[in-house]
Short mmCIF file of C-alpha atoms in Angstrom, two decimals:
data_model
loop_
_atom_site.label_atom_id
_atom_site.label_comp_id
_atom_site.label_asym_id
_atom_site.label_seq_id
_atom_site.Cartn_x
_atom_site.Cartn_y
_atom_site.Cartn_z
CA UNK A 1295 39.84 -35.59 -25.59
CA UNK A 1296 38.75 -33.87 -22.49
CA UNK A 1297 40.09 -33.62 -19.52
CA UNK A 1298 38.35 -33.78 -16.03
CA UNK A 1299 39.24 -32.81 -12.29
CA UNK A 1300 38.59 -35.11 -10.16
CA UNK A 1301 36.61 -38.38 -10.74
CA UNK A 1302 33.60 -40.75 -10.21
CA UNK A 1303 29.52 -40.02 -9.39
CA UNK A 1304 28.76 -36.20 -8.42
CA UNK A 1305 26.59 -35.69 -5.30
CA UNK A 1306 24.74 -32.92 -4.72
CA UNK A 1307 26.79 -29.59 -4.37
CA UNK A 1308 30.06 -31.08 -5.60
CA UNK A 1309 31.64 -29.60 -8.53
CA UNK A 1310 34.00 -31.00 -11.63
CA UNK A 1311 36.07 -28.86 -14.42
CA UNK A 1312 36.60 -30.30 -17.50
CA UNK A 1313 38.38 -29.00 -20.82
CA UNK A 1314 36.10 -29.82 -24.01
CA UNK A 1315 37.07 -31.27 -27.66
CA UNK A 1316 36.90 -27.25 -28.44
CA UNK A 1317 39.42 -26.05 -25.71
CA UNK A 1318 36.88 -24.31 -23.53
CA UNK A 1319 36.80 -25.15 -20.17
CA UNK A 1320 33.32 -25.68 -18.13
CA UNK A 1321 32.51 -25.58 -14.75
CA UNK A 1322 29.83 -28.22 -13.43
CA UNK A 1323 27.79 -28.37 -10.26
CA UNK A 1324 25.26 -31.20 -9.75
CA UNK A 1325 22.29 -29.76 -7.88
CA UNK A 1326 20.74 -33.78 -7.06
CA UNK A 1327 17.98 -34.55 -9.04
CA UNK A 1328 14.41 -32.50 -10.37
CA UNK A 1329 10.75 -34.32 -9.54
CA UNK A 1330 10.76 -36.32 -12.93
CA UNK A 1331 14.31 -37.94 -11.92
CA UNK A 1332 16.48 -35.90 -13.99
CA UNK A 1333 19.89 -35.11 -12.94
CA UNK A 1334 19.94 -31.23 -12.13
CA UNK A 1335 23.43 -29.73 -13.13
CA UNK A 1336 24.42 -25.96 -13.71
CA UNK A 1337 27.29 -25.51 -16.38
CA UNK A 1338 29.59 -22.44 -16.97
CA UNK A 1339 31.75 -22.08 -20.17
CA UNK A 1340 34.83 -20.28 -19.79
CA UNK A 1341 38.11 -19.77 -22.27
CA UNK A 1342 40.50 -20.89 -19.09
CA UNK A 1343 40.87 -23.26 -16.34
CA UNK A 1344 41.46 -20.28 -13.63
CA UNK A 1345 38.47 -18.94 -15.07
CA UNK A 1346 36.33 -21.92 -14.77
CA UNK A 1347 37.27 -22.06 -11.10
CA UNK A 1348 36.24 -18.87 -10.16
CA UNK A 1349 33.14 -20.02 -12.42
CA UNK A 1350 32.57 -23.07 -9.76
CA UNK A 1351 32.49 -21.36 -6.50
CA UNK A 1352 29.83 -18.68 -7.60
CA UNK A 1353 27.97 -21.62 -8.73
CA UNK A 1354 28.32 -23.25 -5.57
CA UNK A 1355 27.11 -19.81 -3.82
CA UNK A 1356 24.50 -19.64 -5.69
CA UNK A 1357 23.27 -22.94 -5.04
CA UNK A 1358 24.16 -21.85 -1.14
CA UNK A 1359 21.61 -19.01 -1.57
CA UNK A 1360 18.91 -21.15 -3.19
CA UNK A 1361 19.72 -19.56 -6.79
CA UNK A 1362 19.52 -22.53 -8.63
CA UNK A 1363 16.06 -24.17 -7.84
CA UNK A 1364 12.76 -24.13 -10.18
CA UNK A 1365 13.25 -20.05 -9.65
CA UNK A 1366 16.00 -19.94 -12.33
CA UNK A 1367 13.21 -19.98 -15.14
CA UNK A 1368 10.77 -17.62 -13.27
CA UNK A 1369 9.58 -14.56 -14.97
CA UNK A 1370 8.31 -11.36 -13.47
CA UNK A 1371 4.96 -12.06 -14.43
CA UNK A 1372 5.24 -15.39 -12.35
CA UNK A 1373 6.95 -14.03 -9.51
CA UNK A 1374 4.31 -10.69 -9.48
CA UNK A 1375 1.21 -13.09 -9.02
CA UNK A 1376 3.06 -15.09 -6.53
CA UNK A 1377 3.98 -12.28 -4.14
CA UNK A 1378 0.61 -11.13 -4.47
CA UNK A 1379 -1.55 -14.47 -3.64
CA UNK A 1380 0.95 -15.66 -1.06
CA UNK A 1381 2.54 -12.60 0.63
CA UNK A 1382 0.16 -9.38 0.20
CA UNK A 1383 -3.71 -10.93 0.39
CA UNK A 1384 -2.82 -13.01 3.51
CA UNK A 1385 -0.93 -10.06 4.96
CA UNK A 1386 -3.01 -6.59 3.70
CA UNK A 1387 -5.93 -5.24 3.68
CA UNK A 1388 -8.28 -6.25 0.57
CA UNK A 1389 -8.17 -2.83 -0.66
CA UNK A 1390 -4.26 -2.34 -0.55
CA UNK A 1391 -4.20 -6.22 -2.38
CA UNK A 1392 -6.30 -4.65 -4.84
CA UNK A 1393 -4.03 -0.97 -5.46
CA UNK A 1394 -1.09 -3.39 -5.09
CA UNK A 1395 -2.52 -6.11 -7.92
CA UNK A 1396 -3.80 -3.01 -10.03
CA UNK A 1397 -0.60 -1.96 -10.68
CA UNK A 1398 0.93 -5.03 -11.19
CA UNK A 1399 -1.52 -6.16 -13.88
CA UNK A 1400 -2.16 -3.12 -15.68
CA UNK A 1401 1.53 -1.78 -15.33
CA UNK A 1402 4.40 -3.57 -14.63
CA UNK A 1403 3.58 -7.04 -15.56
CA UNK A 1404 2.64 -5.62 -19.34
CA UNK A 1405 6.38 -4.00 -19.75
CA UNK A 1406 8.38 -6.39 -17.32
CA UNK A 1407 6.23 -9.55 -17.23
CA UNK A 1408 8.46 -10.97 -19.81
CA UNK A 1409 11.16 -11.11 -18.47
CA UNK A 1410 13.07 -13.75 -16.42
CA UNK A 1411 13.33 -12.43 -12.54
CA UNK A 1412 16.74 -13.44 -11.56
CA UNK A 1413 18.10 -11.66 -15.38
CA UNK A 1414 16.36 -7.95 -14.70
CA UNK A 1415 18.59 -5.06 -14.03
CA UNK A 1416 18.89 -1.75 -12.31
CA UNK A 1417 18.47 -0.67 -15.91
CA UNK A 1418 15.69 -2.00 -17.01
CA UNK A 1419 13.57 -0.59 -13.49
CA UNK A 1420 15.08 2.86 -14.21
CA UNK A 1421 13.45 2.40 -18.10
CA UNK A 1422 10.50 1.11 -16.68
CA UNK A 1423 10.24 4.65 -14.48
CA UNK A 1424 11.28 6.61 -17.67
CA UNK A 1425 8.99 5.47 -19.98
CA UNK A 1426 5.69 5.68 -17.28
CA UNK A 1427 6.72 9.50 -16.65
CA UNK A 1428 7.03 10.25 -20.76
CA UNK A 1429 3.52 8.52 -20.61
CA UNK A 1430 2.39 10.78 -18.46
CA UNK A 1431 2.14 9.34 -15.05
CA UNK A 1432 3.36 11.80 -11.88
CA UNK A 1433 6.60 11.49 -10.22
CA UNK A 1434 4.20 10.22 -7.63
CA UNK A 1435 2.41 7.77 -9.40
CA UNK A 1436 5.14 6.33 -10.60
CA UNK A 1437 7.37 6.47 -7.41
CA UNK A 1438 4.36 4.05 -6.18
CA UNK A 1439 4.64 1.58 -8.55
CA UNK A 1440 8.72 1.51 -7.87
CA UNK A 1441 7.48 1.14 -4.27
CA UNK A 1442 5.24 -2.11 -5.25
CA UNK A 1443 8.08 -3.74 -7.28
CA UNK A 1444 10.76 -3.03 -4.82
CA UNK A 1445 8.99 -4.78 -1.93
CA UNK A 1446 7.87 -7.55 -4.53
CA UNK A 1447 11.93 -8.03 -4.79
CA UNK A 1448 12.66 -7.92 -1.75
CA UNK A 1449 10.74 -11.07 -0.55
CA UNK A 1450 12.16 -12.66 -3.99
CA UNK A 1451 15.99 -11.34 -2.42
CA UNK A 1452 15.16 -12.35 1.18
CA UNK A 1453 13.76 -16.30 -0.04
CA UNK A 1454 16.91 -16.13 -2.16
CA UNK A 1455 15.42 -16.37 -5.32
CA UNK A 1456 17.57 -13.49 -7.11
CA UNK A 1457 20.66 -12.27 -5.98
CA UNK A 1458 19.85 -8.95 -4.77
CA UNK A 1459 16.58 -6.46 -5.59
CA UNK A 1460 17.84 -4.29 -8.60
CA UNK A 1461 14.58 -1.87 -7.43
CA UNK A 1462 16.54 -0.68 -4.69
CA UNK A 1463 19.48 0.21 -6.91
CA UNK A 1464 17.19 2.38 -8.49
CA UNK A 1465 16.13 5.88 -7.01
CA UNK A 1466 12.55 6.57 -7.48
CA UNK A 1467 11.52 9.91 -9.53
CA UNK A 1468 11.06 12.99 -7.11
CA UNK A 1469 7.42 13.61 -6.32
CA UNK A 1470 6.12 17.27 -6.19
CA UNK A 1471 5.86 17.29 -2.84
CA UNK A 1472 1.84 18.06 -2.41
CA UNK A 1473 1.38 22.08 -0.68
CA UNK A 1474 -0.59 21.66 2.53
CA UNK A 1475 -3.11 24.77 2.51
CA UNK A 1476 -6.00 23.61 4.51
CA UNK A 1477 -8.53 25.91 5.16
CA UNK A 1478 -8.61 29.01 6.95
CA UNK A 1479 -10.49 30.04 9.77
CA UNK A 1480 -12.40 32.31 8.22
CA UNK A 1481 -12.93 30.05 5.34
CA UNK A 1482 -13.99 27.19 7.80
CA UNK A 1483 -15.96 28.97 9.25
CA UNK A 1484 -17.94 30.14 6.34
CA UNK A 1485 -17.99 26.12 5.13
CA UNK A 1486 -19.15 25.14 8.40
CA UNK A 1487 -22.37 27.63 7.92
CA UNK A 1488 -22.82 26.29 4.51
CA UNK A 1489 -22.83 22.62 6.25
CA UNK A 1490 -25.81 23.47 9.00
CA UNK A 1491 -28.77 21.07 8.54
CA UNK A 1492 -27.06 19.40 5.78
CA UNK A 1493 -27.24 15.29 6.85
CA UNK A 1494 -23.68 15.22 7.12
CA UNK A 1495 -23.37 18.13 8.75
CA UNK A 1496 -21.73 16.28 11.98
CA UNK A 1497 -19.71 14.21 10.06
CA UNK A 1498 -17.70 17.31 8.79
CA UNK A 1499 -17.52 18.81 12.04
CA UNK A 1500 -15.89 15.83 13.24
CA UNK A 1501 -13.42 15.28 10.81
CA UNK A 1502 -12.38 18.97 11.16
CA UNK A 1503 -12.27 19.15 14.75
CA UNK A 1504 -10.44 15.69 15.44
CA UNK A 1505 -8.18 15.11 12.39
CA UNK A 1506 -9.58 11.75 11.52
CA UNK A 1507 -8.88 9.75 8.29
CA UNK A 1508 -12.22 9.45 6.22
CA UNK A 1509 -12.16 5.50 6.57
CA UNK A 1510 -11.73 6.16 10.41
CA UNK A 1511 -15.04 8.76 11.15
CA UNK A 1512 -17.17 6.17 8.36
CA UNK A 1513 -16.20 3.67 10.84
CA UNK A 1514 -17.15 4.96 13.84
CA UNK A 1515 -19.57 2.80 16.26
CA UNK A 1516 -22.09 4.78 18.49
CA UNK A 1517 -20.49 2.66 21.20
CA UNK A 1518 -16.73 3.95 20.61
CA UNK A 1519 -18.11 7.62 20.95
CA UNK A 1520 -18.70 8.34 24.69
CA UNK A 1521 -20.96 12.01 24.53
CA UNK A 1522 -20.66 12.65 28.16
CA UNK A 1523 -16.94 12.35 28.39
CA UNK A 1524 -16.72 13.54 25.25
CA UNK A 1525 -14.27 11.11 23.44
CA UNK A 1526 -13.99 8.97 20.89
CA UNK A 1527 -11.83 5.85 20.20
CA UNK A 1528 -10.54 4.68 16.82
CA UNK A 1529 -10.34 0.72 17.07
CA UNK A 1530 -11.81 0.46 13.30
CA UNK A 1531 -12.23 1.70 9.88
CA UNK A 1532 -14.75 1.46 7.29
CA UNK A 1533 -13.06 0.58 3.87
CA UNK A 1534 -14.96 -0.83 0.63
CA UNK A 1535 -14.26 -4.64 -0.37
CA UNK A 1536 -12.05 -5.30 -3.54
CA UNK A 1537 -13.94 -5.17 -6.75
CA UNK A 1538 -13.47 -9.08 -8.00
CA UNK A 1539 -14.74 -9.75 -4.36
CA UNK A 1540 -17.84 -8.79 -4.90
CA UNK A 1541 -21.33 -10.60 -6.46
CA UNK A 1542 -22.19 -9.19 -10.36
CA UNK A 1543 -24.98 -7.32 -8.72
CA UNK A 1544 -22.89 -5.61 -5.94
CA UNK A 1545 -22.30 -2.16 -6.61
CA UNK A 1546 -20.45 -1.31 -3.85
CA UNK A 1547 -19.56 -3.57 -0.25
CA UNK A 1548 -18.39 -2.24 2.47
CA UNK A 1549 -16.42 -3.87 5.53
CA UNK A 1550 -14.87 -3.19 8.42
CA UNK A 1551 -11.02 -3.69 9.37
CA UNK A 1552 -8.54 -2.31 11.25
CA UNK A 1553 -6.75 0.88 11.41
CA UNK A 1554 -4.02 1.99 9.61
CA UNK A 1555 -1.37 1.27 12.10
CA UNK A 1556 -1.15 0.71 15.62
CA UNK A 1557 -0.09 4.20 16.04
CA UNK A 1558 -3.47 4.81 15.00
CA UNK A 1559 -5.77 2.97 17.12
CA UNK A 1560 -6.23 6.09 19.60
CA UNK A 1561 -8.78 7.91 21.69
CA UNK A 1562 -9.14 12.08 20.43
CA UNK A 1563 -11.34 14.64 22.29
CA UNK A 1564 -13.58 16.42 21.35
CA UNK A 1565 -14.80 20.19 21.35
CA UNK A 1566 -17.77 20.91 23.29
CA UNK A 1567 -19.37 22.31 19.96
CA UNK A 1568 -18.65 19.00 18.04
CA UNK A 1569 -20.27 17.17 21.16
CA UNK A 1570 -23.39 19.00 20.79
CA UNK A 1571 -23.56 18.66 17.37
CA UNK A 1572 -23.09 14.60 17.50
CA UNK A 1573 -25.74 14.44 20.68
CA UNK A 1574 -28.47 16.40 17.77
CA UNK A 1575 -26.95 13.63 15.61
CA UNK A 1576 -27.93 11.22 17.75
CA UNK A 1577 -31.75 12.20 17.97
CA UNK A 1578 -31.77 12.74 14.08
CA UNK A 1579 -30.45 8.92 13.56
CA UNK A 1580 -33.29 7.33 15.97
CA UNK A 1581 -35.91 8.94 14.51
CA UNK A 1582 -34.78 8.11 11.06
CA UNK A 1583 -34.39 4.36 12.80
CA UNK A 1584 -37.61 4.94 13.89
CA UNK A 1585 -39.06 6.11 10.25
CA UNK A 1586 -37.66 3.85 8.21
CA UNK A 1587 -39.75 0.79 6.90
CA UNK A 1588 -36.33 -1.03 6.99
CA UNK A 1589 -32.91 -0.04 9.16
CA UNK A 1590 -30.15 -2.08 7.61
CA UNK A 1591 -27.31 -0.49 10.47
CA UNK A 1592 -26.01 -4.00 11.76
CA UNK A 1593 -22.85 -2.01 12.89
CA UNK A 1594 -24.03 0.76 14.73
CA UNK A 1595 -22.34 3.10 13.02
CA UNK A 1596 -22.40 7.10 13.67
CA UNK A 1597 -22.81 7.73 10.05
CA UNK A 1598 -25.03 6.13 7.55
CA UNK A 1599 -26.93 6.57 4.00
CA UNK A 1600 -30.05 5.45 3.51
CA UNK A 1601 -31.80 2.47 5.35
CA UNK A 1602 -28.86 3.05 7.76
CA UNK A 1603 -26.51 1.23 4.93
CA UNK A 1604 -23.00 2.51 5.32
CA UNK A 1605 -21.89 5.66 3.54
CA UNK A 1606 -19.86 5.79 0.67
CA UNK A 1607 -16.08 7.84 0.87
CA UNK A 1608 -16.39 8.78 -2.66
CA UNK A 1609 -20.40 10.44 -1.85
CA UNK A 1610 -18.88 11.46 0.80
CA UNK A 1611 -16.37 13.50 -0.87
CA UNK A 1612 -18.54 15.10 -3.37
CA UNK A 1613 -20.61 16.32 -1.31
CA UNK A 1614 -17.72 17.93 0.46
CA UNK A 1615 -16.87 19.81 -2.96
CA UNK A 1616 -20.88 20.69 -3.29
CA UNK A 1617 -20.96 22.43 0.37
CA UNK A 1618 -17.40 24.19 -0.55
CA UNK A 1619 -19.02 25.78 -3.93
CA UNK A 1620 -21.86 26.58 -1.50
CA UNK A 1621 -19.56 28.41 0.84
CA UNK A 1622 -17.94 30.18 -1.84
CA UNK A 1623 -14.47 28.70 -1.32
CA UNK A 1624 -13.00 28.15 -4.92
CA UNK A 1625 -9.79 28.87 -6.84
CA UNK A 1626 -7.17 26.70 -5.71
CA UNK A 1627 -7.83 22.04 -5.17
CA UNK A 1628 -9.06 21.46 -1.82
CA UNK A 1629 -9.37 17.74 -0.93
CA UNK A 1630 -11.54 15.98 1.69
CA UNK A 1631 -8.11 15.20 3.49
CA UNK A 1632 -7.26 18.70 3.84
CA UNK A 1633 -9.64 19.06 6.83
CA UNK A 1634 -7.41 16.71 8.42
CA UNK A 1635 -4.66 19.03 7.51
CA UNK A 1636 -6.76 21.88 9.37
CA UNK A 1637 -6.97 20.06 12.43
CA UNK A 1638 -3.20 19.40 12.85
CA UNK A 1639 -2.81 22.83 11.47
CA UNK A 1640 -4.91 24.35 14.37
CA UNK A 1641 -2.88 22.50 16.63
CA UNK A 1642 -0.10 23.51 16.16
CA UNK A 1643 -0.61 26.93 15.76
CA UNK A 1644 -2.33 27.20 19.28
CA UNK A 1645 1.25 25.65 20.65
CA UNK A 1646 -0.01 21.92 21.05
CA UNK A 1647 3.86 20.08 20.11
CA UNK A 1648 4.64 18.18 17.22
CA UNK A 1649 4.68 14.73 19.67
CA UNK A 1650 0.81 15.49 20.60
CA UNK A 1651 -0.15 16.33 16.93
CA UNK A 1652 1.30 13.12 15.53
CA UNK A 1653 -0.54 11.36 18.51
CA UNK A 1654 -3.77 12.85 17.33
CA UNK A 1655 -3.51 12.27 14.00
CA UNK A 1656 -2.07 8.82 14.16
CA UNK A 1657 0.82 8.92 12.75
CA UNK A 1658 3.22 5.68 12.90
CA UNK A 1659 6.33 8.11 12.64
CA UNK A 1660 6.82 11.62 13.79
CA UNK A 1661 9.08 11.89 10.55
CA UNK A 1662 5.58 11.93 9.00
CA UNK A 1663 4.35 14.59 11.28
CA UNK A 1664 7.17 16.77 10.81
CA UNK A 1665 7.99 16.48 7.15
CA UNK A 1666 4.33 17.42 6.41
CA UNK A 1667 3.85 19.98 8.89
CA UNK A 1668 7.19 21.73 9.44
#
């Protein structure tokens, strides 16, 4: 026979411990009742009475946290697709949605999905690392993807659907940290004499002389870009749309969003030189305007492709790499964003402080500044 603490009908949140035919003792908890009607309880076996008590109260702060709802039987996979429809496409940009659901499909869903939320462990995250980097992936690919599941827990933590997020237990692999070697003056120079009379010749100027992010110069408006003061204010950025958000026929859609950060909405000067070269820009856009059967520039933007469409990072970029062969500057990986890199290089090295430099650049943190530039 068994024997029970306590007696009569269990409301919601009150416990009983009983001894069964066996000798084991449980711990109970009655949680109300699910949609269909049925009673909701949570049990606990133990091999003694103390034991079963201590069994009870973490039960009971459990339920106190919200542990014991519908979430008990969640999976990663579930969770994963929840954080991303409800907390990262209302809440980031299309294109970080899209990084952020690319990873979760094609990575961590296929070696974690499985798994019920609440049950995975600081070991299992650590595997998950291990097994990416024998696979191949860099320190900082993979220190991305502990990112994305770390912040995916943390929501799951903070609505107190797991107990606490086993990512942050977890230290991420050590990136490389990426050598800055922008190029040199005598090198820039020589790449921008390979860039005269190309059609993104002031494009190039700009993003060496003012530091700007690619998305940031694609996104410029004629009317954000005052010639005779010779400014220019960053209050959007070009970005491409997500690829299931676009028609079977698109090949690639473009919009416009907002910047980075707030840090980086800003307003940079610019060198007399780059002036004049914009102002020759200018002329060369209304005549093409002017030419063209059909101008397609509904944003006014500095810098466009053909029919005034706007211009594509990744054309962008090549063309960067075809004007460096040009220029004869090969041997070591130069990147687009290493003309950024100049600029804040220059800057610094003509005495401009590390406060003005992450000001320019747009930096949300001067820990950024410094850590890349120091």
């Amino acid at each position: 026979m068994s024997q029970r603490s306590g007696a009569g009908r269990r409301g919601p949140g009150e416990g009983s411990i009983y001894q069964r035919g066996d000798g084991k003792w449980v711990a109970a908890l009655s949680l109300g009742f699910k949609s269909g009607g049925k009673r909701y309880r949570r049990r606990a076996i133990t091999e003694t009475r103390a034991a079963a008590i201590v069994q009870l109260e973490q039960l009971k702060v459990k339920a106190g946290l919200g542990l014991d709802a519908e979430s008990e039987r969640w999976t990663v996979e579930h969770w994963l697709k929840s954080w991303l429809d409800t907390e990262v496409r209302p809440t980031l940009r299309p294109r970080t949605h899209e990084q952020y659901a690319s990873v979760c499909n094609g990575h961590l869903i296929p070696a974690l999905g499985h798994r019920r939320v609440r049950s995975l462990t600081p070991t299992d995250v650590r595997a998950y690392m291990q097994g990416k980097i024998e696979a191949g992936l860099s320190a900082r690919t993979v220190g991305n993807h502990h990112i994305i599941l770390r912040r995916a827990l943390e929501i799951a933590f903070r609505y107190g659907y797991v107990e606490k997020n086993v990512a942050r237990l977890v230290s991420a692999p050590r990136a490389r940290r990426y050598k800055v070697e922008p190029l040199t003056p005598a090198e820039m120079k020589r790449f921008l004499a390979a860039c005269k009379g190309h059609s993104l010749e002031a494009l190039f100027v700009a993003l060496g002389a003012t530091g700007m992010r690619i998305g940031e110069v694609l996104g410029l408006s004629w009317s954000r870009i005052d010639l005779e003061g010779g400014t220019v204010r960053i209050e959007q950025i070009l970005y491409r749309t997500p690829v299931a958000a676009r028609k079977p026929d698109d090949d690639e859609v473009f919009a416009l969003g907002e910047p980075k950060t707030e840090k980086s909405r800003r307003t940079l000067v610019l060198p007399a030189a780059a002036v004049a070269i914009l102002k020759a820009h200018r002329t060369k856009e209304v005549e093409r305007r002017l030419a063209a059967p059909v101008w397609l520039n509904e944003w006014d933007l500095a810098f466009t492709g053909d029919h005034g469409l706007p211009l594509s990072d990744r054309m962008v970029r090549y063309e960067f790499q075809d004007l460096l062969k040009k220029a004869g500057i090969t041997g070591r990986r130069i990147r687009l964003h290493d003309l950024r890199h100049g600029a804040a290089t220059y800057m610094l090295a003509q005495g401009v402080s590390m406060k003005v430099v992450q000001e320019v650049l747009g930096h949300s943190q001067m820990s950024i500044t410094s850590d890349t530039y120091s």
